[in-house]
Amino acid sequence: DESIQRILKTFYSSIELLEADTEALALQAERTVNTNDQIKLDSYLVYLNSTLFFIYLKLQGEDVSNHAVMHDLRRARDLLARDKEINEALAAPRLDMPPAKRFIAAGTHTRFVDMNGVMVTVKQYIKSNEAAPK
């Protein structure tokens, strides 16, 4: 009994510290972060609070399968997954258009000639005809 009481007191003090840190972070973030980071921070805070409330309900012995906290957890998880998906799409490699256009233009302006089943450039064809024995 005493060990469980000590564990619960430690857990409660940890929750209080976490709550104080979360409030300080939220106040600081309002002043310094851009909109996208603010959305991400708010989503994490919602997920954190819902998770802590879920833990509290489980410790109280409540049935949380039909509780509203499950909806909040799913919604916050979906928001975080959507944010991750957007960030991965933004970080995906992109084609550098000007060099690609130059590469394609250089390839389409080269003329090829069929020399006995082998495609060669006109310059190579003329050079090989000059070097061929007559």
PDB file of C-alpha atoms in Angstrom:
ATOM      1  CA  ASP A   1       0.000   0.000   0.000  1.00  0.00           C
ATOM      2  CA  GLU A   2       2.752   2.466   0.930  1.00  0.00           C
ATOM      3  CA  SER A   3       4.755   1.716  -2.216  1.00  0.00           C
ATOM      4  CA  ILE A   4       1.686   2.334  -4.386  1.00  0.00           C
ATOM      5  CA  GLN A   5       1.031   5.603  -2.527  1.00  0.00           C
ATOM      6  CA  ARG A   6       4.647   6.696  -3.129  1.00  0.00           C
ATOM      7  CA  ILE A   7       4.375   5.803  -6.820  1.00  0.00           C
ATOM      8  CA  LEU A   8       1.120   7.749  -7.146  1.00  0.00           C
ATOM      9  CA  LYS A   9       2.619  10.779  -5.361  1.00  0.00           C
ATOM     10  CA  THR A  10       5.648  10.672  -7.669  1.00  0.00           C
ATOM     11  CA  PHE A  11       3.353  10.318 -10.661  1.00  0.00           C
ATOM     12  CA  TYR A  12       1.220  13.229  -9.466  1.00  0.00           C
ATOM     13  CA  SER A  13       4.268  15.473  -8.967  1.00  0.00           C
ATOM     14  CA  SER A  14       5.543  14.492 -12.418  1.00  0.00           C
ATOM     15  CA  ILE A  15       2.176  15.431 -13.900  1.00  0.00           C
ATOM     16  CA  GLU A  16       2.327  18.813 -12.145  1.00  0.00           C
ATOM     17  CA  LEU A  17       5.829  19.451 -13.524  1.00  0.00           C
ATOM     18  CA  LEU A  18       4.704  18.418 -16.983  1.00  0.00           C
ATOM     19  CA  GLU A  19       1.695  20.703 -16.746  1.00  0.00           C
ATOM     20  CA  ALA A  20       3.864  23.661 -15.704  1.00  0.00           C
ATOM     21  CA  ASP A  21       6.344  22.994 -18.521  1.00  0.00           C
ATOM     22  CA  THR A  22       3.501  22.653 -21.026  1.00  0.00           C
ATOM     23  CA  GLU A  23       1.966  25.958 -19.973  1.00  0.00           C
ATOM     24  CA  ALA A  24       5.351  27.708 -20.157  1.00  0.00           C
ATOM     25  CA  LEU A  25       5.992  26.236 -23.591  1.00  0.00           C
ATOM     26  CA  ALA A  26       2.575  27.294 -24.837  1.00  0.00           C
ATOM     27  CA  LEU A  27       3.093  30.861 -23.599  1.00  0.00           C
ATOM     28  CA  GLN A  28       6.568  31.075 -25.109  1.00  0.00           C
ATOM     29  CA  ALA A  29       5.500  29.506 -28.399  1.00  0.00           C
ATOM     30  CA  GLU A  30       2.709  32.030 -28.920  1.00  0.00           C
ATOM     31  CA  ARG A  31       5.331  34.742 -29.241  1.00  0.00           C
ATOM     32  CA  THR A  32       8.014  33.060 -31.338  1.00  0.00           C
ATOM     33  CA  VAL A  33       6.737  30.376 -33.727  1.00  0.00           C
ATOM     34  CA  ASN A  34       5.228  30.616 -37.182  1.00  0.00           C
ATOM     35  CA  THR A  35       1.720  29.425 -38.005  1.00  0.00           C
ATOM     36  CA  ASN A  36       2.667  25.904 -39.140  1.00  0.00           C
ATOM     37  CA  ASP A  37       4.744  25.245 -36.035  1.00  0.00           C
ATOM     38  CA  GLN A  38       1.974  26.688 -33.850  1.00  0.00           C
ATOM     39  CA  ILE A  39      -0.526  24.270 -35.405  1.00  0.00           C
ATOM     40  CA  LYS A  40       1.854  21.374 -34.822  1.00  0.00           C
ATOM     41  CA  LEU A  41       2.474  22.446 -31.217  1.00  0.00           C
ATOM     42  CA  ASP A  42      -1.246  22.800 -30.534  1.00  0.00           C
ATOM     43  CA  SER A  43      -1.872  19.343 -32.011  1.00  0.00           C
ATOM     44  CA  TYR A  44       0.809  17.820 -29.787  1.00  0.00           C
ATOM     45  CA  LEU A  45      -0.606  19.587 -26.740  1.00  0.00           C
ATOM     46  CA  VAL A  46      -4.101  18.278 -27.494  1.00  0.00           C
ATOM     47  CA  TYR A  47      -2.698  14.775 -27.929  1.00  0.00           C
ATOM     48  CA  LEU A  48      -0.694  15.091 -24.697  1.00  0.00           C
ATOM     49  CA  ASN A  49      -3.675  16.313 -22.675  1.00  0.00           C
ATOM     50  CA  SER A  50      -5.986  13.661 -24.114  1.00  0.00           C
ATOM     51  CA  THR A  51      -3.421  10.957 -23.388  1.00  0.00           C
ATOM     52  CA  LEU A  52      -2.991  12.128 -19.803  1.00  0.00           C
ATOM     53  CA  PHE A  53      -6.766  12.237 -19.319  1.00  0.00           C
ATOM     54  CA  PHE A  54      -7.006   8.739 -20.823  1.00  0.00           C
ATOM     55  CA  ILE A  55      -4.390   7.516 -18.324  1.00  0.00           C
ATOM     56  CA  TYR A  56      -6.288   9.193 -15.495  1.00  0.00           C
ATOM     57  CA  LEU A  57      -9.544   7.500 -16.504  1.00  0.00           C
ATOM     58  CA  LYS A  58      -7.819   4.113 -16.771  1.00  0.00           C
ATOM     59  CA  LEU A  59      -6.317   4.588 -13.297  1.00  0.00           C
ATOM     60  CA  GLN A  60      -9.799   5.373 -11.969  1.00  0.00           C
ATOM     61  CA  GLY A  61     -11.037   2.096 -13.452  1.00  0.00           C
ATOM     62  CA  GLU A  62     -13.373   3.716 -15.989  1.00  0.00           C
ATOM     63  CA  ASP A  63     -14.372   2.059 -19.238  1.00  0.00           C
ATOM     64  CA  VAL A  64     -12.881   4.363 -21.870  1.00  0.00           C
ATOM     65  CA  SER A  65     -13.896   2.390 -24.952  1.00  0.00           C
ATOM     66  CA  ASN A  66     -16.946   4.632 -25.516  1.00  0.00           C
ATOM     67  CA  HIS A  67     -15.597   7.747 -23.808  1.00  0.00           C
ATOM     68  CA  ALA A  68     -15.193  11.061 -25.677  1.00  0.00           C
ATOM     69  CA  VAL A  69     -11.462  11.044 -24.928  1.00  0.00           C
ATOM     70  CA  MET A  70     -11.046   8.263 -27.502  1.00  0.00           C
ATOM     71  CA  HIS A  71     -12.509  10.548 -30.177  1.00  0.00           C
ATOM     72  CA  ASP A  72     -10.105  13.320 -29.131  1.00  0.00           C
ATOM     73  CA  LEU A  73      -7.146  10.939 -29.262  1.00  0.00           C
ATOM     74  CA  ARG A  74      -8.091   9.697 -32.740  1.00  0.00           C
ATOM     75  CA  ARG A  75      -8.636  13.237 -33.996  1.00  0.00           C
ATOM     76  CA  ALA A  76      -5.294  14.459 -32.635  1.00  0.00           C
ATOM     77  CA  ARG A  77      -3.517  11.392 -34.036  1.00  0.00           C
ATOM     78  CA  ASP A  78      -5.103  12.011 -37.447  1.00  0.00           C
ATOM     79  CA  LEU A  79      -4.028  15.671 -37.330  1.00  0.00           C
ATOM     80  CA  LEU A  80      -0.451  14.689 -36.537  1.00  0.00           C
ATOM     81  CA  ALA A  81      -0.448  12.047 -39.278  1.00  0.00           C
ATOM     82  CA  ARG A  82      -1.778  14.593 -41.790  1.00  0.00           C
ATOM     83  CA  ASP A  83       0.896  17.091 -40.755  1.00  0.00           C
ATOM     84  CA  LYS A  84       3.578  14.435 -41.191  1.00  0.00           C
ATOM     85  CA  GLU A  85       2.186  13.565 -44.629  1.00  0.00           C
ATOM     86  CA  ILE A  86       2.265  17.229 -45.693  1.00  0.00           C
ATOM     87  CA  ASN A  87       5.822  17.711 -44.428  1.00  0.00           C
ATOM     88  CA  GLU A  88       7.012  14.569 -46.222  1.00  0.00           C
ATOM     89  CA  ALA A  89       5.404  15.798 -49.445  1.00  0.00           C
ATOM     90  CA  LEU A  90       7.128  19.165 -49.075  1.00  0.00           C
ATOM     91  CA  ALA A  91      10.474  17.495 -48.368  1.00  0.00           C
ATOM     92  CA  ALA A  92      10.197  15.160 -51.376  1.00  0.00           C
ATOM     93  CA  PRO A  93      12.807  15.628 -54.099  1.00  0.00           C
ATOM     94  CA  ARG A  94      11.804  18.075 -56.781  1.00  0.00           C
ATOM     95  CA  LEU A  95      12.906  18.286 -60.397  1.00  0.00           C
ATOM     96  CA  ASP A  96      15.119  21.289 -61.106  1.00  0.00           C
ATOM     97  CA  MET A  97      13.343  22.600 -64.189  1.00  0.00           C
ATOM     98  CA  PRO A  98      15.946  24.834 -65.905  1.00  0.00           C
ATOM     99  CA  PRO A  99      18.655  22.121 -66.119  1.00  0.00           C
ATOM    100  CA  ALA A 100      16.030  19.544 -67.118  1.00  0.00           C
ATOM    101  CA  LYS A 101      14.835  21.791 -69.945  1.00  0.00           C
ATOM    102  CA  ARG A 102      18.411  22.325 -71.129  1.00  0.00           C
ATOM    103  CA  PHE A 103      19.061  18.581 -71.036  1.00  0.00           C
ATOM    104  CA  ILE A 104      15.917  17.822 -73.056  1.00  0.00           C
ATOM    105  CA  ALA A 105      16.627  20.622 -75.530  1.00  0.00           C
ATOM    106  CA  ALA A 106      20.157  19.319 -76.099  1.00  0.00           C
ATOM    107  CA  GLY A 107      18.816  15.810 -76.644  1.00  0.00           C
ATOM    108  CA  THR A 108      16.116  16.828 -79.088  1.00  0.00           C
ATOM    109  CA  HIS A 109      18.440  18.964 -81.217  1.00  0.00           C
ATOM    110  CA  THR A 110      20.870  16.134 -81.881  1.00  0.00           C
ATOM    111  CA  ARG A 111      20.174  14.394 -85.187  1.00  0.00           C
ATOM    112  CA  PHE A 112      20.729  10.664 -85.407  1.00  0.00           C
ATOM    113  CA  VAL A 113      21.351   8.521 -88.483  1.00  0.00           C
ATOM    114  CA  ASP A 114      20.833   4.776 -88.831  1.00  0.00           C
ATOM    115  CA  MET A 115      24.198   3.282 -89.775  1.00  0.00           C
ATOM    116  CA  ASN A 116      23.649  -0.426 -90.410  1.00  0.00           C
ATOM    117  CA  GLY A 117      21.281  -0.834 -87.433  1.00  0.00           C
ATOM    118  CA  VAL A 118      23.267   1.434 -85.091  1.00  0.00           C
ATOM    119  CA  MET A 119      22.002   4.928 -84.298  1.00  0.00           C
ATOM    120  CA  VAL A 120      24.840   7.465 -84.482  1.00  0.00           C
ATOM    121  CA  THR A 121      24.999  11.236 -84.695  1.00  0.00           C
ATOM    122  CA  VAL A 122      25.390  12.898 -88.078  1.00  0.00           C
ATOM    123  CA  LYS A 123      28.899  13.995 -87.114  1.00  0.00           C
ATOM    124  CA  GLN A 124      29.910  10.409 -86.268  1.00  0.00           C
ATOM    125  CA  TYR A 125      28.311   9.154 -89.502  1.00  0.00           C
ATOM    126  CA  ILE A 126      30.273  11.612 -91.671  1.00  0.00           C
ATOM    127  CA  LYS A 127      33.508  10.851 -89.801  1.00  0.00           C
ATOM    128  CA  SER A 128      33.055   7.104 -90.240  1.00  0.00           C
ATOM    129  CA  ASN A 129      32.260   7.510 -93.969  1.00  0.00           C
ATOM    130  CA  GLU A 130      35.452   9.531 -94.440  1.00  0.00           C
ATOM    131  CA  ALA A 131      37.528   6.953 -92.579  1.00  0.00           C
ATOM    132  CA  ALA A 132      36.006   3.979 -94.429  1.00  0.00           C
ATOM    133  CA  PRO A 133      38.118   2.510 -97.253  1.00  0.00           C
ATOM    134  CA  LYS A 134      36.790   3.327-100.707  1.00  0.00           C
TER     135      LYS A 134
END
